[in-house]
Amino acid sequence: GDAADLVKNSKSGIIANSSNVKDITKAVEKLYAMSQIELNQLGKNGEIFYEKNLSIDCGIKKFTKVFNENIKW
């Protein structure tokens, strides 16, 4: 789904099928086995992805670009 795509594209976590208990268990085990450095990197990856793709500033820039490309003076 959309959330899994965000996690995958941002490299900010582990993806698991929410209706599959074994899949969720494996994901939790992977996270548990990660070092603090690896976990921090996942968080940083998510932060960077958000700033580049999902933040309000990013949305305003995208909207402004589309608006300016389509406005007729």
PDB file of N, CA and C in Angstrom:
ATOM      1  N   GLY A   1       0.819  -1.190   0.000  1.00  0.00           N
ATOM      2  CA  GLY A   1       0.000   0.000   0.000  1.00  0.00           C
ATOM      3  C   GLY A   1       0.862   1.251   0.000  1.00  0.00           C
ATOM      4  N   ASP A   2       0.221   2.370   0.144  1.00  0.00           N
ATOM      5  CA  ASP A   2       0.903   3.658   0.125  1.00  0.00           C
ATOM      6  C   ASP A   2       1.923   3.796   1.248  1.00  0.00           C
ATOM      7  N   ALA A   3       1.573   3.373   2.452  1.00  0.00           N
ATOM      8  CA  ALA A   3       2.494   3.488   3.588  1.00  0.00           C
ATOM      9  C   ALA A   3       3.738   2.637   3.349  1.00  0.00           C
ATOM     10  N   ALA A   4       3.555   1.435   2.857  1.00  0.00           N
ATOM     11  CA  ALA A   4       4.694   0.556   2.571  1.00  0.00           C
ATOM     12  C   ALA A   4       5.594   1.183   1.509  1.00  0.00           C
ATOM     13  N   ASP A   5       4.994   1.821   0.513  1.00  0.00           N
ATOM     14  CA  ASP A   5       5.785   2.479  -0.529  1.00  0.00           C
ATOM     15  C   ASP A   5       6.620   3.618   0.062  1.00  0.00           C
ATOM     16  N   LEU A   6       6.027   4.372   0.974  1.00  0.00           N
ATOM     17  CA  LEU A   6       6.768   5.459   1.615  1.00  0.00           C
ATOM     18  C   LEU A   6       7.961   4.924   2.407  1.00  0.00           C
ATOM     19  N   VAL A   7       7.729   3.867   3.160  1.00  0.00           N
ATOM     20  CA  VAL A   7       8.811   3.273   3.956  1.00  0.00           C
ATOM     21  C   VAL A   7       9.895   2.730   3.039  1.00  0.00           C
ATOM     22  N   LYS A   8       9.480   2.060   1.979  1.00  0.00           N
ATOM     23  CA  LYS A   8      10.445   1.483   1.032  1.00  0.00           C
ATOM     24  C   LYS A   8      11.240   2.570   0.329  1.00  0.00           C
ATOM     25  N   ASN A   9      10.540   3.567  -0.204  1.00  0.00           N
ATOM     26  CA  ASN A   9      11.209   4.624  -0.957  1.00  0.00           C
ATOM     27  C   ASN A   9      12.111   5.488  -0.091  1.00  0.00           C
ATOM     28  N   SER A  10      11.756   5.638   1.165  1.00  0.00           N
ATOM     29  CA  SER A  10      12.553   6.472   2.062  1.00  0.00           C
ATOM     30  C   SER A  10      13.650   5.696   2.780  1.00  0.00           C
ATOM     31  N   LYS A  11      13.591   4.372   2.671  1.00  0.00           N
ATOM     32  CA  LYS A  11      14.551   3.507   3.374  1.00  0.00           C
ATOM     33  C   LYS A  11      14.564   3.833   4.870  1.00  0.00           C
ATOM     34  N   SER A  12      13.346   3.944   5.419  1.00  0.00           N
ATOM     35  CA  SER A  12      13.217   4.375   6.807  1.00  0.00           C
ATOM     36  C   SER A  12      12.633   3.319   7.737  1.00  0.00           C
ATOM     37  N   GLY A  13      12.548   2.094   7.291  1.00  0.00           N
ATOM     38  CA  GLY A  13      12.002   1.065   8.163  1.00  0.00           C
ATOM     39  C   GLY A  13      11.931  -0.281   7.487  1.00  0.00           C
ATOM     40  N   ILE A  14      11.203  -1.167   8.130  1.00  0.00           N
ATOM     41  CA  ILE A  14      11.003  -2.534   7.645  1.00  0.00           C
ATOM     42  C   ILE A  14       9.534  -2.673   7.260  1.00  0.00           C
ATOM     43  N   ILE A  15       9.289  -3.274   6.137  1.00  0.00           N
ATOM     44  CA  ILE A  15       7.922  -3.459   5.654  1.00  0.00           C
ATOM     45  C   ILE A  15       7.431  -4.853   6.021  1.00  0.00           C
ATOM     46  N   ALA A  16       6.178  -4.900   6.491  1.00  0.00           N
ATOM     47  CA  ALA A  16       5.559  -6.181   6.829  1.00  0.00           C
ATOM     48  C   ALA A  16       4.106  -6.165   6.367  1.00  0.00           C
ATOM     49  N   ASN A  17       3.635  -7.326   5.970  1.00  0.00           N
ATOM     50  CA  ASN A  17       2.235  -7.477   5.610  1.00  0.00           C
ATOM     51  C   ASN A  17       1.415  -7.453   6.899  1.00  0.00           C
ATOM     52  N   SER A  18       0.537  -6.470   7.034  1.00  0.00           N
ATOM     53  CA  SER A  18      -0.202  -6.270   8.279  1.00  0.00           C
ATOM     54  C   SER A  18      -1.162  -7.402   8.619  1.00  0.00           C
ATOM     55  N   SER A  19      -1.481  -8.240   7.670  1.00  0.00           N
ATOM     56  CA  SER A  19      -2.395  -9.352   7.952  1.00  0.00           C
ATOM     57  C   SER A  19      -1.655 -10.679   8.151  1.00  0.00           C
ATOM     58  N   ASN A  20      -0.322 -10.610   8.206  1.00  0.00           N
ATOM     59  CA  ASN A  20       0.480 -11.822   8.340  1.00  0.00           C
ATOM     60  C   ASN A  20       1.325 -11.742   9.620  1.00  0.00           C
ATOM     61  N   VAL A  21       0.932 -12.483  10.631  1.00  0.00           N
ATOM     62  CA  VAL A  21       1.608 -12.437  11.926  1.00  0.00           C
ATOM     63  C   VAL A  21       3.080 -12.820  11.803  1.00  0.00           C
ATOM     64  N   LYS A  22       3.391 -13.824  11.008  1.00  0.00           N
ATOM     65  CA  LYS A  22       4.785 -14.233  10.841  1.00  0.00           C
ATOM     66  C   LYS A  22       5.612 -13.121  10.203  1.00  0.00           C
ATOM     67  N   ASP A  23       5.037 -12.442   9.234  1.00  0.00           N
ATOM     68  CA  ASP A  23       5.726 -11.352   8.561  1.00  0.00           C
ATOM     69  C   ASP A  23       6.001 -10.208   9.545  1.00  0.00           C
ATOM     70  N   ILE A  24       5.021  -9.882  10.361  1.00  0.00           N
ATOM     71  CA  ILE A  24       5.192  -8.829  11.372  1.00  0.00           C
ATOM     72  C   ILE A  24       6.260  -9.243  12.376  1.00  0.00           C
ATOM     73  N   THR A  25       6.226 -10.488  12.794  1.00  0.00           N
ATOM     74  CA  THR A  25       7.215 -10.991  13.750  1.00  0.00           C
ATOM     75  C   THR A  25       8.626 -10.867  13.188  1.00  0.00           C
ATOM     76  N   LYS A  26       8.805 -11.251  11.930  1.00  0.00           N
ATOM     77  CA  LYS A  26      10.122 -11.149  11.290  1.00  0.00           C
ATOM     78  C   LYS A  26      10.586  -9.691  11.236  1.00  0.00           C
ATOM     79  N   ALA A  27       9.670  -8.791  10.931  1.00  0.00           N
ATOM     80  CA  ALA A  27      10.017  -7.373  10.854  1.00  0.00           C
ATOM     81  C   ALA A  27      10.458  -6.848  12.219  1.00  0.00           C
ATOM     82  N   VAL A  28       9.722  -7.210  13.255  1.00  0.00           N
ATOM     83  CA  VAL A  28      10.083  -6.788  14.617  1.00  0.00           C
ATOM     84  C   VAL A  28      11.437  -7.369  15.008  1.00  0.00           C
ATOM     85  N   GLU A  29      11.675  -8.620  14.667  1.00  0.00           N
ATOM     86  CA  GLU A  29      12.967  -9.247  14.979  1.00  0.00           C
ATOM     87  C   GLU A  29      14.115  -8.541  14.264  1.00  0.00           C
ATOM     88  N   LYS A  30      13.890  -8.142  13.004  1.00  0.00           N
ATOM     89  CA  LYS A  30      14.921  -7.418  12.259  1.00  0.00           C
ATOM     90  C   LYS A  30      15.230  -6.089  12.934  1.00  0.00           C
ATOM     91  N   LEU A  31      14.187  -5.376  13.326  1.00  0.00           N
ATOM     92  CA  LEU A  31      14.393  -4.096  14.004  1.00  0.00           C
ATOM     93  C   LEU A  31      15.103  -4.293  15.338  1.00  0.00           C
ATOM     94  N   TYR A  32      14.701  -5.309  16.065  1.00  0.00           N
ATOM     95  CA  TYR A  32      15.300  -5.588  17.368  1.00  0.00           C
ATOM     96  C   TYR A  32      16.791  -5.918  17.241  1.00  0.00           C
ATOM     97  N   ALA A  33      17.155  -6.573  16.154  1.00  0.00           N
ATOM     98  CA  ALA A  33      18.547  -6.980  15.941  1.00  0.00           C
ATOM     99  C   ALA A  33      19.431  -5.831  15.453  1.00  0.00           C
ATOM    100  N   MET A  34      18.841  -4.735  15.050  1.00  0.00           N
ATOM    101  CA  MET A  34      19.620  -3.619  14.523  1.00  0.00           C
ATOM    102  C   MET A  34      20.331  -2.872  15.644  1.00  0.00           C
ATOM    103  N   SER A  35      21.477  -2.320  15.281  1.00  0.00           N
ATOM    104  CA  SER A  35      22.219  -1.498  16.243  1.00  0.00           C
ATOM    105  C   SER A  35      21.547  -0.131  16.370  1.00  0.00           C
ATOM    106  N   GLN A  36      21.940   0.590  17.391  1.00  0.00           N
ATOM    107  CA  GLN A  36      21.401   1.941  17.567  1.00  0.00           C
ATOM    108  C   GLN A  36      21.769   2.835  16.395  1.00  0.00           C
ATOM    109  N   ILE A  37      22.941   2.627  15.846  1.00  0.00           N
ATOM    110  CA  ILE A  37      23.374   3.403  14.675  1.00  0.00           C
ATOM    111  C   ILE A  37      22.453   3.132  13.481  1.00  0.00           C
ATOM    112  N   GLU A  38      22.144   1.868  13.247  1.00  0.00           N
ATOM    113  CA  GLU A  38      21.252   1.510  12.130  1.00  0.00           C
ATOM    114  C   GLU A  38      19.857   2.083  12.344  1.00  0.00           C
ATOM    115  N   LEU A  39      19.352   1.993  13.562  1.00  0.00           N
ATOM    116  CA  LEU A  39      18.026   2.542  13.863  1.00  0.00           C
ATOM    117  C   LEU A  39      18.003   4.058  13.680  1.00  0.00           C
ATOM    118  N   ASN A  40      19.062   4.715  14.130  1.00  0.00           N
ATOM    119  CA  ASN A  40      19.159   6.164  13.946  1.00  0.00           C
ATOM    120  C   ASN A  40      19.186   6.524  12.470  1.00  0.00           C
ATOM    121  N   GLN A  41      19.870   5.690  11.666  1.00  0.00           N
ATOM    122  CA  GLN A  41      19.934   5.946  10.225  1.00  0.00           C
ATOM    123  C   GLN A  41      18.559   5.820   9.587  1.00  0.00           C
ATOM    124  N   LEU A  42      17.775   4.837  10.014  1.00  0.00           N
ATOM    125  CA  LEU A  42      16.406   4.713   9.493  1.00  0.00           C
ATOM    126  C   LEU A  42      15.627   5.992   9.784  1.00  0.00           C
ATOM    127  N   GLY A  43      15.765   6.492  11.004  1.00  0.00           N
ATOM    128  CA  GLY A  43      15.076   7.723  11.376  1.00  0.00           C
ATOM    129  C   GLY A  43      15.544   8.908  10.549  1.00  0.00           C
ATOM    130  N   LYS A  44      16.838   9.017  10.355  1.00  0.00           N
ATOM    131  CA  LYS A  44      17.396  10.106   9.551  1.00  0.00           C
ATOM    132  C   LYS A  44      16.928  10.009   8.104  1.00  0.00           C
ATOM    133  N   ASN A  45      16.891   8.783   7.573  1.00  0.00           N
ATOM    134  CA  ASN A  45      16.395   8.576   6.206  1.00  0.00           C
ATOM    135  C   ASN A  45      14.956   9.070   6.074  1.00  0.00           C
ATOM    136  N   GLY A  46      14.128   8.764   7.067  1.00  0.00           N
ATOM    137  CA  GLY A  46      12.739   9.212   7.047  1.00  0.00           C
ATOM    138  C   GLY A  46      12.634  10.726   7.104  1.00  0.00           C
ATOM    139  N   GLU A  47      13.467  11.326   7.932  1.00  0.00           N
ATOM    140  CA  GLU A  47      13.472  12.792   8.067  1.00  0.00           C
ATOM    141  C   GLU A  47      13.868  13.458   6.754  1.00  0.00           C
ATOM    142  N   ILE A  48      14.920  12.956   6.125  1.00  0.00           N
ATOM    143  CA  ILE A  48      15.388  13.517   4.854  1.00  0.00           C
ATOM    144  C   ILE A  48      14.325  13.347   3.773  1.00  0.00           C
ATOM    145  N   PHE A  49      13.726  12.172   3.703  1.00  0.00           N
ATOM    146  CA  PHE A  49      12.687  11.913   2.707  1.00  0.00           C
ATOM    147  C   PHE A  49      11.513  12.862   2.907  1.00  0.00           C
ATOM    148  N   TYR A  50      11.116  13.048   4.155  1.00  0.00           N
ATOM    149  CA  TYR A  50      10.003  13.954   4.450  1.00  0.00           C
ATOM    150  C   TYR A  50      10.314  15.363   3.969  1.00  0.00           C
ATOM    151  N   GLU A  51      11.481  15.859   4.331  1.00  0.00           N
ATOM    152  CA  GLU A  51      11.846  17.229   3.956  1.00  0.00           C
ATOM    153  C   GLU A  51      11.886  17.407   2.437  1.00  0.00           C
ATOM    154  N   LYS A  52      12.376  16.409   1.715  1.00  0.00           N
ATOM    155  CA  LYS A  52      12.512  16.514   0.261  1.00  0.00           C
ATOM    156  C   LYS A  52      11.205  16.273  -0.487  1.00  0.00           C
ATOM    157  N   ASN A  53      10.288  15.488   0.103  1.00  0.00           N
ATOM    158  CA  ASN A  53       9.121  15.045  -0.659  1.00  0.00           C
ATOM    159  C   ASN A  53       7.754  15.353  -0.061  1.00  0.00           C
ATOM    160  N   LEU A  54       7.666  15.548   1.244  1.00  0.00           N
ATOM    161  CA  LEU A  54       6.348  15.624   1.869  1.00  0.00           C
ATOM    162  C   LEU A  54       6.104  16.868   2.722  1.00  0.00           C
ATOM    163  N   SER A  55       7.111  17.640   2.979  1.00  0.00           N
ATOM    164  CA  SER A  55       6.957  18.792   3.873  1.00  0.00           C
ATOM    165  C   SER A  55       6.062  19.862   3.245  1.00  0.00           C
ATOM    166  N   ILE A  56       5.573  20.765   4.076  1.00  0.00           N
ATOM    167  CA  ILE A  56       4.739  21.860   3.590  1.00  0.00           C
ATOM    168  C   ILE A  56       5.534  22.719   2.606  1.00  0.00           C
ATOM    169  N   ASP A  57       6.786  23.008   2.927  1.00  0.00           N
ATOM    170  CA  ASP A  57       7.616  23.797   2.014  1.00  0.00           C
ATOM    171  C   ASP A  57       7.741  23.126   0.654  1.00  0.00           C
ATOM    172  N   CYS A  58       7.923  21.820   0.664  1.00  0.00           N
ATOM    173  CA  CYS A  58       8.022  21.065  -0.583  1.00  0.00           C
ATOM    174  C   CYS A  58       6.706  21.160  -1.361  1.00  0.00           C
ATOM    175  N   GLY A  59       5.601  21.013  -0.672  1.00  0.00           N
ATOM    176  CA  GLY A  59       4.290  21.105  -1.314  1.00  0.00           C
ATOM    177  C   GLY A  59       4.041  22.479  -1.916  1.00  0.00           C
ATOM    178  N   ILE A  60       4.431  23.520  -1.194  1.00  0.00           N
ATOM    179  CA  ILE A  60       4.268  24.881  -1.700  1.00  0.00           C
ATOM    180  C   ILE A  60       5.100  25.086  -2.955  1.00  0.00           C
ATOM    181  N   LYS A  61       6.331  24.601  -2.943  1.00  0.00           N
ATOM    182  CA  LYS A  61       7.197  24.739  -4.118  1.00  0.00           C
ATOM    183  C   LYS A  61       6.600  24.011  -5.327  1.00  0.00           C
ATOM    184  N   LYS A  62       6.080  22.804  -5.106  1.00  0.00           N
ATOM    185  CA  LYS A  62       5.473  22.041  -6.207  1.00  0.00           C
ATOM    186  C   LYS A  62       4.237  22.753  -6.741  1.00  0.00           C
ATOM    187  N   PHE A  63       3.395  23.241  -5.827  1.00  0.00           N
ATOM    188  CA  PHE A  63       2.182  23.949  -6.234  1.00  0.00           C
ATOM    189  C   PHE A  63       2.547  25.208  -7.013  1.00  0.00           C
ATOM    190  N   THR A  64       3.517  25.973  -6.504  1.00  0.00           N
ATOM    191  CA  THR A  64       3.934  27.210  -7.163  1.00  0.00           C
ATOM    192  C   THR A  64       4.458  26.930  -8.559  1.00  0.00           C
ATOM    193  N   LYS A  65       5.229  25.861  -8.698  1.00  0.00           N
ATOM    194  CA  LYS A  65       5.774  25.508 -10.008  1.00  0.00           C
ATOM    195  C   LYS A  65       4.651  25.185 -10.989  1.00  0.00           C
ATOM    196  N   VAL A  66       3.713  24.354 -10.569  1.00  0.00           N
ATOM    197  CA  VAL A  66       2.588  23.993 -11.442  1.00  0.00           C
ATOM    198  C   VAL A  66       1.759  25.232 -11.773  1.00  0.00           C
ATOM    199  N   PHE A  67       1.498  26.050 -10.771  1.00  0.00           N
ATOM    200  CA  PHE A  67       0.726  27.268 -10.971  1.00  0.00           C
ATOM    201  C   PHE A  67       1.417  28.177 -11.987  1.00  0.00           C
ATOM    202  N   ASN A  68       2.713  28.408 -11.796  1.00  0.00           N
ATOM    203  CA  ASN A  68       3.459  29.298 -12.697  1.00  0.00           C
ATOM    204  C   ASN A  68       3.560  28.740 -14.103  1.00  0.00           C
ATOM    205  N   GLU A  69       3.612  27.416 -14.229  1.00  0.00           N
ATOM    206  CA  GLU A  69       3.683  26.816 -15.566  1.00  0.00           C
ATOM    207  C   GLU A  69       2.356  26.911 -16.316  1.00  0.00           C
ATOM    208  N   ASN A  70       1.251  27.073 -15.583  1.00  0.00           N
ATOM    209  CA  ASN A  70      -0.057  27.046 -16.217  1.00  0.00           C
ATOM    210  C   ASN A  70      -0.796  28.374 -16.215  1.00  0.00           C
ATOM    211  N   ILE A  71      -0.268  29.360 -15.557  1.00  0.00           N
ATOM    212  CA  ILE A  71      -0.938  30.665 -15.531  1.00  0.00           C
ATOM    213  C   ILE A  71      -0.677  31.401 -16.838  1.00  0.00           C
ATOM    214  N   LYS A  72      -1.684  32.122 -17.272  1.00  0.00           N
ATOM    215  CA  LYS A  72      -1.557  32.895 -18.521  1.00  0.00           C
ATOM    216  C   LYS A  72      -1.615  34.366 -18.155  1.00  0.00           C
ATOM    217  N   TRP A  73      -0.531  35.056 -18.413  1.00  0.00           N
ATOM    218  CA  TRP A  73      -0.479  36.497 -18.113  1.00  0.00           C
ATOM    219  C   TRP A  73      -0.916  37.268 -19.277  1.00  0.00           C
TER     220      TRP A  73
END
